[in-house]
Amino acid sequence: MSTLLELERVTKRFGGLTALDGVSLRVGAGEIVGIIGPNGSGKTTLFATASGFLRPEDGDIRFDGRSIVGLRPSRINALGLARTFQIVQPFAGLSVRENVVIGALRGGRETLATARRIAAEVLDLVGLSPRAGQPAGNLTLPEQKRLEMARALATQPKLVLLDEIMAGLRPAEVDQAIGLLRQIRGRGVTLVIVEHLVRAVLALAERMYVLHHGSLIAEGRPDEVIHQPAVVEAYFGTTDGSPARA
Amino acid sequence: MTPGPADTTRVAPLNGPIGRLAAFCADWLNAQLALCLGALVLAALVGWLVESTYYIQIMVLATIYAGIGISWAIAGGLGGLLLLGYISFFGIGAYVNGLLFTKFGVSPWANLVLAAAAAALLALLIAAVTLRFGLSEDYFALFTVAVSQVLKLLFLNWDYAGRATGIYITVVRDDFWAMSFTGRRPYLVIALGLLLVALAVSYAIQRSRLGYYLAAVRENAQAAEAIGINESRVKTLAIVISGGLAGAIGAFWGQFTSFIDPKLSFSLAKNFEMLLGPVIGGRLSLIGPLLGTALVKPMEDLLRGWLGGGADALYLVLYGSVLVAGCLLLPRGFAAYLEAWHRRLTARTAS
Amino acid sequence: MTAEILVQAMVLGLLQGGIYALVAAGLTLIYGVMKVVNFAHAEFLTLGMYLAFSAYTLLGVSPYLAAVFALGLVFVLGAAVQRTLIRPALRHPQINQLLITIGLSTMLIGAMQIIWGPRNYVVPLPWGRATLGLGDLRVTYTRLIAFGVAVAIAAGFWVFLKRARGGLAIRAAAQSPDAARLMGINVERVNLVTFGLGTGLAALAGALIAPVFFINPTFGIDYFLLPAFVIVVLGTMGNFVGAMVGGLVIGLAESFGGLLLGAALRQFASLAVFVLILLWLPRGVFGGRMT
Ligand SMILES: Nc1ncnc2c1ncn2[C@@H]1O[C@H](COP(=O)(O)OP(=O)(O)OP(=O)(O)O)[C@@H](O)[C@H]1O
Ligand SMILES: [Mg+2]
């Protein structure tokens, strides 16, 4: 499997705080990769750095064969790497449809007519079509998370970084979301998912990384990684007790 | 803003030209365009019927300000930029025409384009510098105001441009090529033409992809970047278009008043007066700047004339009150009410 | 250029800087707490000058006593303005907020012109021209007093911000209105008081300099608005100590600038400093935090 995204010893500091400490990871084309870690372990920072919103102090990030460090986010998106925001960032005054159309314009590489067509498809896919005419600010939080995803998908990315899009969902909705992500991957889109919900990560990811205090402490098959003592300790502070109940 | 034709509107099938117009106007942006064009025709008609030079003079100034208001709203409204010091572009335009016309005999018609180019260049510079140094919001606003005052001081100290005295354009006879007319009516026609250009540009932007990008950057610049929109490029484009249009209108203004000096060309009082129309009319609409200016600017001029020169203090109090009350009571402008009314109307027609 | 001239420029610059500091302190405080750029700030200074003038000519009250009344009166006026115009505008777009303070400035200039007329006035203190000689250097007592009182008030205000409960509330609201609210601080009242105090300090400064300058309706906007903005940006918008230091720095810079460049270009120097500071130190020399 060819490597799509690769981080090499990436370090990101905020003043005295090292939010990412020499993180190396790779994501193959067509994979679903999970990233978990306790609150404040650096997951969102990792996404923000990979998508160009933060500039790493050290290390290299390669996407689709080229280094993307120092490129602006819009350029990185144009190369095919999209992200969602954990704290949703809708164009609140615009309609849901307009939000997605703007994504589908792909920075000018599609005409308005094409973008409208793509937006309609994506809205159907994520199930937001009934809400298309509403101002995005009127959506519920789970809907806004779906809008985040729709907007990212509308840019026709090769890879999407999904930051806690299932937070706050009820169990039935989680199952639905898992189905949706499988469907998206089925269309050839590579996914990197950050979720606190370990059940969802176990169900979806083929490989998983665990972040703790900005460092990777484990990687491998989810069902194996989840029981490693270092991971258990990172989550519970002790080595007895099972994290799998989440 | 609602970019793109609203695809939810269905209009009762009326036939004939009225029906077609109604169908066209079912979309809010189109309805605004139709209203604006109607207003332009009306203004031309009034200008044709009215004999008083005084009233035509007031109409020309109102038309100039309306054009400025629409142009400003491209960056200051659609783009959501706090472009507070806008008169720089207008003043540069006035001086470009004044200098090229009086010193080199270049036709003011050509100068409309050259002034637009010069103002656009200044806009490009301002955009590049503020983006490079990451100035936004209040800091960007203060910077643009400071630039306008730097320009005023430069022209005050520039011998070639006549220092504080400025530049006089003498009109002795009608001369189309020199854009010089002894009557006032021809100026009204040109002013309406420029207003039409500003309207067309703004309409085209709101219909195009740029309209969507501006909306995205205005609503959430970070989210816009995340989906492939280059925030800097979009903002730069908005400032350049706004600035360029103001340059052309400024060139015409100088030709019209035939007197260009630093105090008037870069006056802060005038600067804020220009922004009043679009802000209380509605920055995010096409019709707002036109409507706001049409209401406020003639009222100001008539009031000033009516109170007479001795009562400028009273004028300041009244004008200041309008400014304060308008900005306080109409945070989204008149246009927001019109839009709501239009929505109800189309909803009723559809059912 | 002799040493005396340089010393003179320095002394005059510092004297002017002290006044600047007091005016800018109010402006920066208002920005820090409400994030409102008050374009009408200089008009409250002019109003203070006129109040001192009328107190002296009509009632024979000393401008320095009148300064206290000006502070009180303008505090009330400022609070009323905050309540009626600023507070409702806080939820409006920024451009509306800016134009509201600009409109307020226009209204105040017009109102002062209606009340006092467009003429230049002076407060004719009998000892207004008396000077203190220090070697070759001569400075008027009026300037010395204005400087001394302005600096003392500013210092006193700083202590209030640091020590008093009310000062703590203001600083908390400036840091984060939401956090302040959670701490049980009445942010609406802090806003009201801050606007009153900020404009009141400008009026107080105005009364202090009433015996020094010619008074007319546009005095403030002509001579104090730009320096106040430069100082506030230099000292970081919202930073009180920054405004103090910035006031003195700009007073000195203008004084030496005038000496080196001549009067016409002095204003240019101010503007150039402003533009450069905005570009290179947009968050000011004191960083992003308040005091
Ligand atoms: N812009 C910033 N400036 C300073 N510190 C930051 C910034 N962004 C994040 N941090 C800090 O970096 C660390 C990592 O934060 P990050 O948001 O990446 O964690 P996370 O794993 O996404 O947490 P969560 O599960 O709560 O979303 C935290 O200590 C956080 O406080
Ligand atoms: Mg996170």
mmCIF file of C-alpha atoms in Angstrom, chain A:
data_model
loop_
_atom_site.group_PDB
_atom_site.id
_atom_site.type_symbol
_atom_site.label_atom_id
_atom_site.label_comp_id
_atom_site.label_asym_id
_atom_site.label_seq_id
_atom_site.Cartn_x
_atom_site.Cartn_y
_atom_site.Cartn_z
ATOM 1 C CA MET A 1 0.000 0.000 0.000
ATOM 2 C CA SER A 2 1.478 3.342 -0.995
ATOM 3 C CA THR A 3 2.036 5.953 1.695
ATOM 4 C CA LEU A 4 -0.226 8.992 1.406
ATOM 5 C CA LEU A 5 0.601 10.988 4.535
ATOM 6 C CA GLU A 6 3.802 10.735 6.493
ATOM 7 C CA LEU A 7 4.974 12.653 9.543
ATOM 8 C CA GLU A 8 8.616 12.452 10.479
ATOM 9 C CA ARG A 9 9.714 13.495 13.984
ATOM 10 C CA VAL A 10 7.283 16.414 14.006
ATOM 11 C CA THR A 11 7.636 18.751 16.975
ATOM 12 C CA LYS A 12 5.223 21.572 17.812
ATOM 13 C CA ARG A 13 5.679 23.839 20.825
ATOM 14 C CA PHE A 14 3.429 26.478 22.364
ATOM 15 C CA GLY A 15 5.831 28.585 24.387
ATOM 16 C CA GLY A 16 7.196 26.201 26.999
ATOM 17 C CA LEU A 17 4.665 23.469 26.254
ATOM 18 C CA THR A 18 5.653 20.764 23.812
ATOM 19 C CA ALA A 19 2.316 19.764 22.288
ATOM 20 C CA LEU A 20 3.877 17.358 19.775
ATOM 21 C CA ASP A 21 7.170 15.754 20.656
ATOM 22 C CA GLY A 22 8.897 14.151 17.672
ATOM 23 C CA VAL A 23 5.802 12.404 16.332
ATOM 24 C CA SER A 24 6.326 10.036 13.391
ATOM 25 C CA LEU A 25 3.488 8.249 11.696
ATOM 26 C CA ARG A 26 2.330 7.126 8.284
ATOM 27 C CA VAL A 27 -1.032 6.656 6.644
ATOM 28 C CA GLY A 28 -1.405 4.433 3.594
ATOM 29 C CA ALA A 29 -3.751 5.202 0.712
ATOM 30 C CA GLY A 30 -7.191 3.735 1.350
ATOM 31 C CA GLU A 31 -6.616 3.103 5.060
ATOM 32 C CA ILE A 32 -8.679 4.122 8.037
ATOM 33 C CA VAL A 33 -6.275 5.096 10.794
ATOM 34 C CA GLY A 34 -7.385 5.920 14.318
ATOM 35 C CA ILE A 35 -5.667 8.253 16.747
ATOM 36 C CA ILE A 36 -6.610 8.233 20.390
ATOM 37 C CA GLY A 37 -5.198 9.843 23.495
ATOM 38 C CA PRO A 38 -6.375 11.544 26.676
ATOM 39 C CA ASN A 39 -7.532 15.170 26.679
ATOM 40 C CA GLY A 40 -4.747 17.570 25.848
ATOM 41 C CA SER A 41 -2.494 14.863 24.450
ATOM 42 C CA GLY A 42 -2.023 16.746 21.180
ATOM 43 C CA LYS A 43 -4.474 15.138 18.747
ATOM 44 C CA THR A 44 -6.007 18.367 17.487
ATOM 45 C CA THR A 45 -2.571 19.973 17.354
ATOM 46 C CA LEU A 46 -1.431 17.071 15.184
ATOM 47 C CA PHE A 47 -4.280 17.689 12.723
ATOM 48 C CA ALA A 48 -3.730 21.452 12.730
ATOM 49 C CA THR A 49 -0.039 20.956 12.008
ATOM 50 C CA ALA A 50 -0.604 18.431 9.240
ATOM 51 C CA SER A 51 -3.171 20.681 7.548
ATOM 52 C CA GLY A 52 -0.943 23.758 7.625
ATOM 53 C CA PHE A 53 -2.700 25.790 10.309
ATOM 54 C CA LEU A 54 0.290 25.422 12.614
ATOM 55 C CA ARG A 55 3.901 25.351 11.574
ATOM 56 C CA PRO A 56 6.032 22.677 13.240
ATOM 57 C CA GLU A 57 9.275 23.740 14.890
ATOM 58 C CA ASP A 58 10.944 20.595 13.700
ATOM 59 C CA GLY A 59 10.384 17.561 11.502
ATOM 60 C CA ASP A 60 8.889 16.983 8.075
ATOM 61 C CA ILE A 61 5.394 16.298 6.806
ATOM 62 C CA ARG A 62 4.938 14.660 3.407
ATOM 63 C CA PHE A 63 1.679 14.274 1.571
ATOM 64 C CA ASP A 64 1.324 12.367 -1.665
ATOM 65 C CA GLY A 65 5.070 12.334 -2.139
ATOM 66 C CA ARG A 66 5.949 15.959 -1.406
ATOM 67 C CA SER A 67 6.810 17.974 1.651
ATOM 68 C CA ILE A 68 3.972 20.271 2.695
ATOM 69 C CA VAL A 69 5.628 22.068 5.604
ATOM 70 C CA GLY A 70 5.188 25.828 5.242
ATOM 71 C CA LEU A 71 2.401 25.645 2.658
ATOM 72 C CA ARG A 72 -0.743 27.560 3.514
ATOM 73 C CA PRO A 73 -3.822 25.519 4.456
ATOM 74 C CA SER A 74 -5.698 26.337 1.258
ATOM 75 C CA ARG A 75 -2.773 25.021 -0.779
ATOM 76 C CA ILE A 76 -2.608 21.830 1.255
ATOM 77 C CA ASN A 77 -6.329 21.356 0.771
ATOM 78 C CA ALA A 78 -5.867 21.774 -2.951
ATOM 79 C CA LEU A 79 -3.333 18.940 -2.861
ATOM 80 C CA GLY A 80 -6.070 16.706 -1.482
ATOM 81 C CA LEU A 81 -5.751 16.862 2.299
ATOM 82 C CA ALA A 82 -8.904 18.056 4.069
ATOM 83 C CA ARG A 83 -9.735 18.421 7.744
ATOM 84 C CA THR A 84 -12.700 19.035 9.999
ATOM 85 C CA PHE A 85 -12.663 21.188 13.120
ATOM 86 C CA GLN A 86 -13.312 19.696 16.545
ATOM 87 C CA ILE A 87 -14.830 23.036 17.525
ATOM 88 C CA VAL A 88 -17.174 23.427 14.575
ATOM 89 C CA GLN A 89 -16.522 26.389 12.281
ATOM 90 C CA PRO A 90 -19.591 26.798 10.072
ATOM 91 C CA PHE A 91 -20.223 29.804 7.847
ATOM 92 C CA ALA A 92 -23.023 30.491 10.254
ATOM 93 C CA GLY A 93 -24.811 33.191 8.259
ATOM 94 C CA LEU A 94 -24.913 31.155 5.051
ATOM 95 C CA SER A 95 -27.227 28.276 4.260
ATOM 96 C CA VAL A 96 -26.117 24.689 4.720
ATOM 97 C CA ARG A 97 -26.141 24.291 0.946
ATOM 98 C CA GLU A 98 -23.972 27.359 0.427
ATOM 99 C CA ASN A 99 -21.505 26.066 3.009
ATOM 100 C CA VAL A 100 -21.019 22.902 0.998
ATOM 101 C CA VAL A 101 -21.083 24.613 -2.414
ATOM 102 C CA ILE A 102 -18.175 26.775 -1.284
ATOM 103 C CA GLY A 103 -16.220 23.637 -0.444
ATOM 104 C CA ALA A 104 -17.168 22.073 -3.764
ATOM 105 C CA LEU A 105 -15.761 25.035 -5.680
ATOM 106 C CA ARG A 106 -12.351 23.680 -4.683
ATOM 107 C CA GLY A 107 -10.768 27.111 -4.654
ATOM 108 C CA GLY A 108 -11.865 27.796 -8.219
ATOM 109 C CA ARG A 109 -11.162 24.480 -9.894
ATOM 110 C CA GLU A 110 -14.868 23.773 -10.381
ATOM 111 C CA THR A 111 -17.542 25.908 -11.965
ATOM 112 C CA LEU A 112 -20.521 27.014 -9.935
ATOM 113 C CA ALA A 113 -22.786 24.618 -11.802
ATOM 114 C CA THR A 114 -20.561 21.643 -11.060
ATOM 115 C CA ALA A 115 -20.097 22.738 -7.473
ATOM 116 C CA ARG A 116 -23.864 22.863 -6.952
ATOM 117 C CA ARG A 117 -24.201 19.352 -8.296
ATOM 118 C CA ILE A 118 -21.384 18.005 -6.116
ATOM 119 C CA ALA A 119 -22.793 19.777 -3.070
ATOM 120 C CA ALA A 120 -26.182 18.176 -3.605
ATOM 121 C CA GLU A 121 -24.591 14.724 -3.766
ATOM 122 C CA VAL A 122 -22.507 15.269 -0.646
ATOM 123 C CA LEU A 123 -25.494 16.633 1.277
ATOM 124 C CA ASP A 124 -27.408 13.510 0.318
ATOM 125 C CA LEU A 125 -24.540 11.311 1.416
ATOM 126 C CA VAL A 126 -24.293 12.822 4.911
ATOM 127 C CA GLY A 127 -28.055 13.149 5.219
ATOM 128 C CA LEU A 128 -28.244 16.922 5.439
ATOM 129 C CA SER A 129 -30.359 17.453 2.319
ATOM 130 C CA PRO A 130 -33.534 18.176 4.303
ATOM 131 C CA ARG A 131 -31.680 20.993 6.082
ATOM 132 C CA ALA A 132 -29.997 22.437 2.982
ATOM 133 C CA GLY A 133 -31.938 25.702 2.973
ATOM 134 C CA GLN A 134 -31.400 26.454 6.672
ATOM 135 C CA PRO A 135 -28.759 28.889 7.905
ATOM 136 C CA ALA A 136 -25.847 26.769 9.121
ATOM 137 C CA GLY A 137 -26.010 28.535 12.477
ATOM 138 C CA ASN A 138 -29.432 26.952 13.101
ATOM 139 C CA LEU A 139 -28.172 23.360 12.991
ATOM 140 C CA THR A 140 -27.800 21.195 16.076
ATOM 141 C CA LEU A 141 -24.263 20.334 17.125
ATOM 142 C CA PRO A 142 -24.290 16.805 15.664
ATOM 143 C CA GLU A 143 -25.646 18.285 12.422
ATOM 144 C CA GLN A 144 -22.900 20.891 12.413
ATOM 145 C CA LYS A 145 -20.357 18.102 12.766
ATOM 146 C CA ARG A 146 -21.875 16.438 9.722
ATOM 147 C CA LEU A 147 -21.692 19.769 7.924
ATOM 148 C CA GLU A 148 -17.983 19.953 8.789
ATOM 149 C CA MET A 149 -17.584 16.574 7.153
ATOM 150 C CA ALA A 150 -19.718 17.472 4.148
ATOM 151 C CA ARG A 151 -17.729 20.625 3.489
ATOM 152 C CA ALA A 152 -14.450 18.739 3.694
ATOM 153 C CA LEU A 153 -15.706 15.949 1.434
ATOM 154 C CA ALA A 154 -16.998 18.447 -1.100
ATOM 155 C CA THR A 155 -13.407 19.465 -1.816
ATOM 156 C CA GLN A 156 -12.932 15.926 -3.189
ATOM 157 C CA PRO A 157 -9.956 15.119 -0.987
ATOM 158 C CA LYS A 158 -7.708 12.087 -1.087
ATOM 159 C CA LEU A 159 -7.504 12.103 2.690
ATOM 160 C CA VAL A 160 -9.644 13.611 5.447
ATOM 161 C CA LEU A 161 -8.620 14.279 9.025
ATOM 162 C CA LEU A 162 -11.778 13.878 11.115
ATOM 163 C CA ASP A 163 -11.557 15.426 14.595
ATOM 164 C CA GLU A 164 -14.150 13.992 16.992
ATOM 165 C CA ILE A 165 -17.080 14.073 14.626
ATOM 166 C CA MET A 166 -18.940 11.548 16.800
ATOM 167 C CA ALA A 167 -18.702 13.471 20.053
ATOM 168 C CA GLY A 168 -22.145 13.877 21.574
ATOM 169 C CA LEU A 169 -23.869 11.299 19.369
ATOM 170 C CA ARG A 170 -26.310 8.742 20.775
ATOM 171 C CA PRO A 171 -25.373 5.039 20.329
ATOM 172 C CA ALA A 172 -27.697 4.549 17.363
ATOM 173 C CA GLU A 173 -26.279 7.650 15.703
ATOM 174 C CA VAL A 174 -22.751 6.358 16.291
ATOM 175 C CA ASP A 175 -23.602 3.188 14.388
ATOM 176 C CA GLN A 176 -24.988 5.293 11.586
ATOM 177 C CA ALA A 177 -21.836 7.415 11.515
ATOM 178 C CA ILE A 178 -19.664 4.298 11.409
ATOM 179 C CA GLY A 179 -21.627 3.100 8.394
ATOM 180 C CA LEU A 180 -21.212 6.461 6.723
ATOM 181 C CA LEU A 181 -17.450 6.512 7.231
ATOM 182 C CA ARG A 182 -17.159 3.002 5.796
ATOM 183 C CA GLN A 183 -19.131 4.180 2.786
ATOM 184 C CA ILE A 184 -16.833 7.153 2.318
ATOM 185 C CA ARG A 185 -13.765 4.991 2.535
ATOM 186 C CA GLY A 186 -15.423 2.698 0.023
ATOM 187 C CA ARG A 187 -15.248 5.602 -2.439
ATOM 188 C CA GLY A 188 -11.496 5.600 -2.085
ATOM 189 C CA VAL A 189 -11.073 8.358 0.488
ATOM 190 C CA THR A 190 -8.436 7.729 3.132
ATOM 191 C CA LEU A 191 -9.533 8.596 6.668
ATOM 192 C CA VAL A 192 -7.701 9.526 9.837
ATOM 193 C CA ILE A 193 -10.075 9.654 12.772
ATOM 194 C CA VAL A 194 -9.641 11.112 16.221
ATOM 195 C CA GLU A 195 -12.309 9.867 18.595
ATOM 196 C CA HIS A 196 -12.661 9.506 22.322
ATOM 197 C CA LEU A 197 -15.164 6.792 21.644
ATOM 198 C CA VAL A 198 -12.880 3.784 21.577
ATOM 199 C CA ARG A 199 -15.727 1.554 20.343
ATOM 200 C CA ALA A 200 -15.950 3.565 17.128
ATOM 201 C CA VAL A 201 -12.212 3.478 16.572
ATOM 202 C CA LEU A 202 -12.125 -0.266 17.173
ATOM 203 C CA ALA A 203 -14.936 -0.769 14.699
ATOM 204 C CA LEU A 204 -13.393 1.340 11.953
ATOM 205 C CA ALA A 205 -9.624 1.580 12.160
ATOM 206 C CA GLU A 206 -7.246 -0.926 10.687
ATOM 207 C CA ARG A 207 -4.369 0.675 12.540
ATOM 208 C CA MET A 208 -4.219 2.957 15.507
ATOM 209 C CA TYR A 209 -1.813 5.356 17.184
ATOM 210 C CA VAL A 210 -1.929 6.455 20.803
ATOM 211 C CA LEU A 211 -0.758 9.924 21.801
ATOM 212 C CA HIS A 212 0.148 10.891 25.328
ATOM 213 C CA HIS A 213 1.624 14.248 26.329
ATOM 214 C CA GLY A 214 2.533 14.888 22.710
ATOM 215 C CA SER A 215 4.377 11.608 22.186
ATOM 216 C CA LEU A 216 3.281 8.419 20.457
ATOM 217 C CA ILE A 217 3.250 5.676 23.044
ATOM 218 C CA ALA A 218 1.764 2.851 21.016
ATOM 219 C CA GLU A 219 0.764 1.837 17.525
ATOM 220 C CA GLY A 220 -0.588 -1.227 15.794
ATOM 221 C CA ARG A 221 -3.839 -3.150 15.472
ATOM 222 C CA PRO A 222 -6.496 -1.475 17.638
ATOM 223 C CA ASP A 223 -7.545 -4.543 19.590
ATOM 224 C CA GLU A 224 -3.920 -5.201 20.496
ATOM 225 C CA VAL A 225 -2.875 -1.642 21.188
ATOM 226 C CA ILE A 226 -5.773 -0.975 23.508
ATOM 227 C CA HIS A 227 -4.514 -3.539 26.016
ATOM 228 C CA GLN A 228 -0.884 -2.470 26.093
ATOM 229 C CA PRO A 229 0.121 -1.457 29.636
ATOM 230 C CA ALA A 230 1.430 1.970 28.544
ATOM 231 C CA VAL A 231 -1.931 2.784 26.955
ATOM 232 C CA VAL A 232 -3.922 1.594 29.936
ATOM 233 C CA GLU A 233 -1.720 3.647 32.214
ATOM 234 C CA ALA A 234 -2.030 6.754 30.051
ATOM 235 C CA TYR A 235 -5.800 6.572 30.329
ATOM 236 C CA PHE A 236 -6.215 5.403 33.886
ATOM 237 C CA GLY A 237 -2.990 6.272 35.634
ATOM 238 C CA THR A 238 -2.690 2.619 36.776
ATOM 239 C CA THR A 239 -2.137 -0.645 34.952
ATOM 240 C CA ASP A 240 -5.136 -2.452 36.359
ATOM 241 C CA GLY A 241 -8.581 -1.789 35.012
ATOM 242 C CA SER A 242 -9.693 -2.125 31.473
ATOM 243 C CA PRO A 243 -10.129 0.729 29.015
ATOM 244 C CA ALA A 244 -12.140 -1.412 26.667
ATOM 245 C CA ARG A 245 -15.423 -0.606 28.358
ATOM 246 C CA ALA A 246 -15.541 2.758 26.578
#
